[in-house]
XYZ file of N, CA and C in Angstrom:
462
model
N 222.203 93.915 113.304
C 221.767 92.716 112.640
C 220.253 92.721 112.423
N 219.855 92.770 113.384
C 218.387 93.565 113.246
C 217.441 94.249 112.145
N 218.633 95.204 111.892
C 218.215 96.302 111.150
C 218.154 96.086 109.497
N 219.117 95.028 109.346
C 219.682 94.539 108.301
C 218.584 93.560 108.156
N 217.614 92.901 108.594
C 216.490 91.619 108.866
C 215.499 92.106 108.396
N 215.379 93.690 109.163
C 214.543 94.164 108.219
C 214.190 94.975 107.348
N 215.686 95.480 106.864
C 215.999 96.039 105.393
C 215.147 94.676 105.045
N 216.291 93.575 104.447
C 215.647 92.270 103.524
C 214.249 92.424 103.780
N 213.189 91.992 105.025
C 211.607 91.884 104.913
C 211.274 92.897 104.322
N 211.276 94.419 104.283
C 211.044 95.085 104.079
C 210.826 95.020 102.245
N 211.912 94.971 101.920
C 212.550 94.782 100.283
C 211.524 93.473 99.729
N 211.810 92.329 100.758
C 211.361 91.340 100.023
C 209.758 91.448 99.914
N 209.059 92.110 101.003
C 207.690 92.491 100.875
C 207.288 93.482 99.672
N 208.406 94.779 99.838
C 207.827 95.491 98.477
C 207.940 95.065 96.784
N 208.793 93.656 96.837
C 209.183 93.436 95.898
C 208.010 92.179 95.644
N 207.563 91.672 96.208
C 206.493 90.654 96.606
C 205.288 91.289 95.779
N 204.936 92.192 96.333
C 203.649 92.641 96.278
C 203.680 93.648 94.845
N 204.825 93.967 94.295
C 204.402 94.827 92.789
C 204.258 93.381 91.580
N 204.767 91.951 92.251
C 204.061 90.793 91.433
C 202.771 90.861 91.684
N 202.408 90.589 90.303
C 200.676 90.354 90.629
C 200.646 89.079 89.803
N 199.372 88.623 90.563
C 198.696 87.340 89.881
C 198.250 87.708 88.366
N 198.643 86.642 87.235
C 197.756 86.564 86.228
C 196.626 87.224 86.247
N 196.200 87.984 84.988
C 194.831 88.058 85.225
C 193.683 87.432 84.182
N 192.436 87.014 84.996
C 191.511 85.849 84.182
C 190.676 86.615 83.448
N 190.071 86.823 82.406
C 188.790 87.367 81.792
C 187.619 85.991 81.503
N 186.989 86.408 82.012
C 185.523 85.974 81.075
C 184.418 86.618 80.194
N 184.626 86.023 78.812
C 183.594 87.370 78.128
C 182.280 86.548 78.141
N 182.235 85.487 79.221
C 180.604 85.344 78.856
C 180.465 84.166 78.359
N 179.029 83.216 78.617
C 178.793 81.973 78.408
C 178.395 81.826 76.279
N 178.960 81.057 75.452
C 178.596 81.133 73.902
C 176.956 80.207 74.391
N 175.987 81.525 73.573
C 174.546 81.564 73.898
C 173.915 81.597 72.597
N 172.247 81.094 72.265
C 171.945 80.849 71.520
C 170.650 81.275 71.700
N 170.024 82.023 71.134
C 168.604 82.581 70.802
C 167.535 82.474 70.332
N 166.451 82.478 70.243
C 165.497 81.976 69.314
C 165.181 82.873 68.655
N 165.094 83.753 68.875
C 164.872 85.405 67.727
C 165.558 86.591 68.345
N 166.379 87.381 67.696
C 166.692 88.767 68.139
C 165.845 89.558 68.295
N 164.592 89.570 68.051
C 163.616 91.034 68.341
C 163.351 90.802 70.013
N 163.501 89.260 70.562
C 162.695 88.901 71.744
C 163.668 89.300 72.722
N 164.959 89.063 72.667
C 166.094 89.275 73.808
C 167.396 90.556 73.834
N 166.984 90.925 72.423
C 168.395 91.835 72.037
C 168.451 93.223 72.753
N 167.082 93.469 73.482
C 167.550 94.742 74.531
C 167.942 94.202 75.705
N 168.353 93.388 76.288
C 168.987 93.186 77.391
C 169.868 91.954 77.456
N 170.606 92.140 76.357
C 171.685 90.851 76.424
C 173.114 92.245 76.809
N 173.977 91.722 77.552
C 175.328 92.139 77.589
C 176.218 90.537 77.450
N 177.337 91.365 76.934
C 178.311 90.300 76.567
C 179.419 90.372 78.407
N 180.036 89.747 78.265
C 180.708 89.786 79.340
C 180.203 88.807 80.802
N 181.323 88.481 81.744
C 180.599 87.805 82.762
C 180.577 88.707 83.630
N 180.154 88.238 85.124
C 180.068 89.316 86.476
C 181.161 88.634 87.625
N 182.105 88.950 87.803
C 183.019 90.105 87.193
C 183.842 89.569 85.339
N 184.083 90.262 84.820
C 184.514 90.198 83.473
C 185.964 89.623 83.392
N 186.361 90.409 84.514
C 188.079 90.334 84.963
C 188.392 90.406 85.850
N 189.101 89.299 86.609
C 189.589 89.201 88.115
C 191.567 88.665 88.026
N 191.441 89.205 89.439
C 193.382 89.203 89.121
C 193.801 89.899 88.587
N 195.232 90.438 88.584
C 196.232 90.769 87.965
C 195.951 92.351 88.794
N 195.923 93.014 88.134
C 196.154 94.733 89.018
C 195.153 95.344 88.310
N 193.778 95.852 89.078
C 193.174 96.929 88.678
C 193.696 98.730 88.014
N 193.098 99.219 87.855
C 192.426 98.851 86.682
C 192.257 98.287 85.365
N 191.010 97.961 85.293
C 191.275 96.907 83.728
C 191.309 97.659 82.437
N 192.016 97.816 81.297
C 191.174 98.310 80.401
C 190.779 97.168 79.362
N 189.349 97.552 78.590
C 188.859 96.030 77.893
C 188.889 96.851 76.667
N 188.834 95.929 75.481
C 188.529 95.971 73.879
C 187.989 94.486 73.329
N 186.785 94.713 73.065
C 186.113 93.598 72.592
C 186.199 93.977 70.747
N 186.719 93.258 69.580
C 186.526 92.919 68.351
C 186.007 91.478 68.163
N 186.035 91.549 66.575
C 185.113 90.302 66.340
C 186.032 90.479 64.705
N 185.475 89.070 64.184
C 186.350 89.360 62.660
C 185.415 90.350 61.788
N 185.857 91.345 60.886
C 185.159 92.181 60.173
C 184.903 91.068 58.480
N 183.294 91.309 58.367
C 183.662 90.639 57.365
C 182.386 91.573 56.287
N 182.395 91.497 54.927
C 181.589 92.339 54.445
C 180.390 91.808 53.924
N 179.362 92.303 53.777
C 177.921 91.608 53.728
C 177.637 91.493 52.290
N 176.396 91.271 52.074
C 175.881 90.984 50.649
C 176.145 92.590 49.337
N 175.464 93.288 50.688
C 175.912 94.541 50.029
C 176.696 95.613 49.528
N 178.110 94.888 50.424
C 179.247 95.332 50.172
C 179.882 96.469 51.373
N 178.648 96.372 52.482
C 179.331 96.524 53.113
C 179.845 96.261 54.007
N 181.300 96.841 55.041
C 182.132 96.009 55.901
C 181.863 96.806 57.232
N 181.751 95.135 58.441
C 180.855 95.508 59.668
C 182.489 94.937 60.179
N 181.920 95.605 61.546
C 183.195 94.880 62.828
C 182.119 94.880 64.098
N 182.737 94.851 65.274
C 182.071 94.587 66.211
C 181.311 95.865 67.086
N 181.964 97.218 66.664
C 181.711 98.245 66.879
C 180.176 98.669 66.112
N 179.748 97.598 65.539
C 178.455 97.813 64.442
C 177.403 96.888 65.666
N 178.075 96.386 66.415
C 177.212 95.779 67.054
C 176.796 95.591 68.970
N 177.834 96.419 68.847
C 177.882 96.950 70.542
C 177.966 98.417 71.010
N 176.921 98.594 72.008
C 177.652 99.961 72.326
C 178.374 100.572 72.694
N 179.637 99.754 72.993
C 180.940 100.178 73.267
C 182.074 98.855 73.104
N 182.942 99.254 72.545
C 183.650 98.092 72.400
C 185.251 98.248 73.293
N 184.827 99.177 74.723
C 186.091 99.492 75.506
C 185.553 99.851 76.889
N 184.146 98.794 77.184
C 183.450 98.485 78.413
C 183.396 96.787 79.245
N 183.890 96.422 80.797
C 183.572 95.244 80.515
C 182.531 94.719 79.714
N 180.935 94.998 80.240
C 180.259 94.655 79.849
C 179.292 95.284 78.839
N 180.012 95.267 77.388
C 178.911 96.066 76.596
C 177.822 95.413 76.373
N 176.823 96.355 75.621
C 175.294 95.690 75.615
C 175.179 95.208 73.750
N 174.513 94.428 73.123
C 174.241 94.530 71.969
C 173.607 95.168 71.508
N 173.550 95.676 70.508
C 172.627 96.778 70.225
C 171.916 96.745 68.870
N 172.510 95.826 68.236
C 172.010 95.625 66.602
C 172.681 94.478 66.063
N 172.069 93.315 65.039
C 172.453 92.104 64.631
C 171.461 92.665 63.100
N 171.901 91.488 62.629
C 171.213 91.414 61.086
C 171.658 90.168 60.873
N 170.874 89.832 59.506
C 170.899 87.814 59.493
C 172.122 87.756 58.744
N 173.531 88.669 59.043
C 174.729 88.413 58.426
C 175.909 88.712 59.074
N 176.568 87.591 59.136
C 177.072 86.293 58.698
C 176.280 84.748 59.036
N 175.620 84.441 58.117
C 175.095 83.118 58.132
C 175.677 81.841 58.157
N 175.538 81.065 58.978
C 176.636 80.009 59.024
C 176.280 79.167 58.277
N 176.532 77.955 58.870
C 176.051 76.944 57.780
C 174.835 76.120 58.615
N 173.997 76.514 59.952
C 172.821 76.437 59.834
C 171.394 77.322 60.019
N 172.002 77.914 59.098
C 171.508 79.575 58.328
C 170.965 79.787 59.941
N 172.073 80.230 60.999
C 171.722 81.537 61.575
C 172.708 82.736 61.742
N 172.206 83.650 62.720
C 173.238 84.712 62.422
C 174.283 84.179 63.429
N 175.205 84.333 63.527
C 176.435 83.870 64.714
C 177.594 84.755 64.520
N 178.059 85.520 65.442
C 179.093 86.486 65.821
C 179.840 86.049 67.117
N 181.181 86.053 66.454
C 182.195 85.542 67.808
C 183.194 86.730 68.273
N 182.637 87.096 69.484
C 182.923 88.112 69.830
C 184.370 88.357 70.674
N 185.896 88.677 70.774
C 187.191 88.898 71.081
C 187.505 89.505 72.293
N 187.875 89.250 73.719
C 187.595 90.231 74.706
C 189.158 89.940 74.984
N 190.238 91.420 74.485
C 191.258 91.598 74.731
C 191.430 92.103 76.689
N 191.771 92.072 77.926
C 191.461 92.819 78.932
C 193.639 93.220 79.056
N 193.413 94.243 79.657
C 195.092 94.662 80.435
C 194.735 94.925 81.562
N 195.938 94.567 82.558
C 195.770 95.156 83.391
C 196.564 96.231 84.005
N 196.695 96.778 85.083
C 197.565 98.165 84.935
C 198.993 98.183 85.080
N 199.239 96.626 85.411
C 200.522 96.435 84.465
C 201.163 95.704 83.390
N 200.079 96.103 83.028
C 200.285 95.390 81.299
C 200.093 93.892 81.227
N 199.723 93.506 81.871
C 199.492 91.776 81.847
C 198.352 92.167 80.849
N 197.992 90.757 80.082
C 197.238 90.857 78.846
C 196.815 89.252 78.894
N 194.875 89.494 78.992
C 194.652 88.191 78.943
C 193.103 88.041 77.832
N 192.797 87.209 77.224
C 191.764 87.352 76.495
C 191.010 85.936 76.332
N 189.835 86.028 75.968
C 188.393 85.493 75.709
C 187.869 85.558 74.542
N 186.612 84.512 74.343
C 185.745 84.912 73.272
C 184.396 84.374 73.843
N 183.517 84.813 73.042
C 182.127 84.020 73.264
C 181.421 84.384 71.527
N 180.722 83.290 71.442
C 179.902 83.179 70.197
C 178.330 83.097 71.052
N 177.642 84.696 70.384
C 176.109 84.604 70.319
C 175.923 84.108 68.878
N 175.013 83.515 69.006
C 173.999 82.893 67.982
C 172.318 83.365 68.027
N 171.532 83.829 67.120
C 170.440 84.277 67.026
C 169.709 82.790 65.812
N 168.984 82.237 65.548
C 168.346 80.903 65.120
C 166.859 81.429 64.844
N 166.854 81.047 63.261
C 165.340 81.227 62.889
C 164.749 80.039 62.955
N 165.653 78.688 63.027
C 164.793 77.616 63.063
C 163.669 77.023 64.553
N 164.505 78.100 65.262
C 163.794 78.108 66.813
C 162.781 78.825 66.650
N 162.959 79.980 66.152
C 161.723 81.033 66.219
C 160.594 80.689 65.620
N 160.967 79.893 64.902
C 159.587 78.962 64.016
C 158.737 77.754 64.416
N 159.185 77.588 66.309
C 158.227 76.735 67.078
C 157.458 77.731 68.051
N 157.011 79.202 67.286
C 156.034 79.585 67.967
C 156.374 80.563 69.431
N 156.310 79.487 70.494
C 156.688 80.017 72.114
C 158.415 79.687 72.192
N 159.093 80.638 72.879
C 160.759 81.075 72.550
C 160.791 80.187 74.313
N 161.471 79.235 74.236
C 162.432 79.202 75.940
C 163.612 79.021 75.563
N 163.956 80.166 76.902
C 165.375 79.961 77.189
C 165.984 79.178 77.913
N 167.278 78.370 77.415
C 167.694 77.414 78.211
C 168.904 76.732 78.347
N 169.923 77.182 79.770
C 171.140 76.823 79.708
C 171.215 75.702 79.369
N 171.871 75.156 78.249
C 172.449 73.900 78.064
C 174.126 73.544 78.522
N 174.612 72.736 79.088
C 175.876 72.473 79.339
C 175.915 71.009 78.692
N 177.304 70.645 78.266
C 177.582 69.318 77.323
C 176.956 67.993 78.394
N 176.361 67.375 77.407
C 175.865 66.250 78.488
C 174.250 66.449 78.933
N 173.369 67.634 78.630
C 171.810 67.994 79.124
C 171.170 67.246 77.955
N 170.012 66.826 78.440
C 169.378 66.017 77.417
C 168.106 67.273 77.298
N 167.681 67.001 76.282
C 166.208 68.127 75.815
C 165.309 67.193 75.363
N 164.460 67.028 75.397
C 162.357 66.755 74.677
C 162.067 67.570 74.363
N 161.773 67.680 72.693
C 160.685 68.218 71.801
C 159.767 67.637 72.223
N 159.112 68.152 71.914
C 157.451 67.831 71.963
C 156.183 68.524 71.309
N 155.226 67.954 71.022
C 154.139 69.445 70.446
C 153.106 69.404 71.609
């Protein structure tokens, strides 16, 4: 009877443990810039950790929508990261296109993650780069969360 107690624990433990938890991604807080020449060597997309839960290892793919520029030609997100199959890739190049509608550049970036058993969970984050900031001179950076009040001032 015994033995049979712990066949079942046995079973019910190995069968326990090949469930895994969901897994969470974060690609990162949607951030806003005052000029790309001032921050664009050390921005990475992604949070710390990127992906938690579910079963290591992760694999990631970050896209974005491809859309084509003035000149005709067509960008994706691989035009703008140096890897688009790292948690945390780095940016590496922007241009003032796609312009929104308060003429800055803004890219919303897709963070597909798996985990090594196929669980599948995803993210986005929108950087924004702003010329109307860059045109008060001195650049601060500054977490805003919904609800922070700000003063202009000269």
């Amino acid at each position: 009877m015994k033995s049979t107690h712990l066949l079942f624990l046995c079973c019910f433990l190995s069968l326990t443990s090949s469930l895994s938890a969901q897994c969470v991604v974060d690609a990162g807080k949607d951030t806003i810039y005052c000029s790309p020449n001032t921050l664009l060597t050390d921005y990475f997309l992604g949070a710390a950790p990127t992906a938690i839960s579910g079963t290591a290892p992760y694999t990631y793919q970050w896209s974005g929508r491809m859309y084509t520029d003035q000149n005709g030609f067509t960008h994706s997100a691989m035009d703008y990261l140096d890897s688009t199959d790292i948690a945390n890739p780095k940016i590496t190049f922007f241009e003032w296109d796609p312009i929104d509608e308060n003429n800055d550049f803004a890219y919303t970036y897709q963070l597909l993650v798996s985990d090594a058993n196929g669980q599948r969970c995803q993210d986005s984050v929108t950087i924004r780069f702003t010329q109307w900031l860059s045109t008060l001179d001195d650049c601060v950076f500054m977490d805003l969360q919904a609800g922070t009040t700000v003063s202009l001032r000269n």
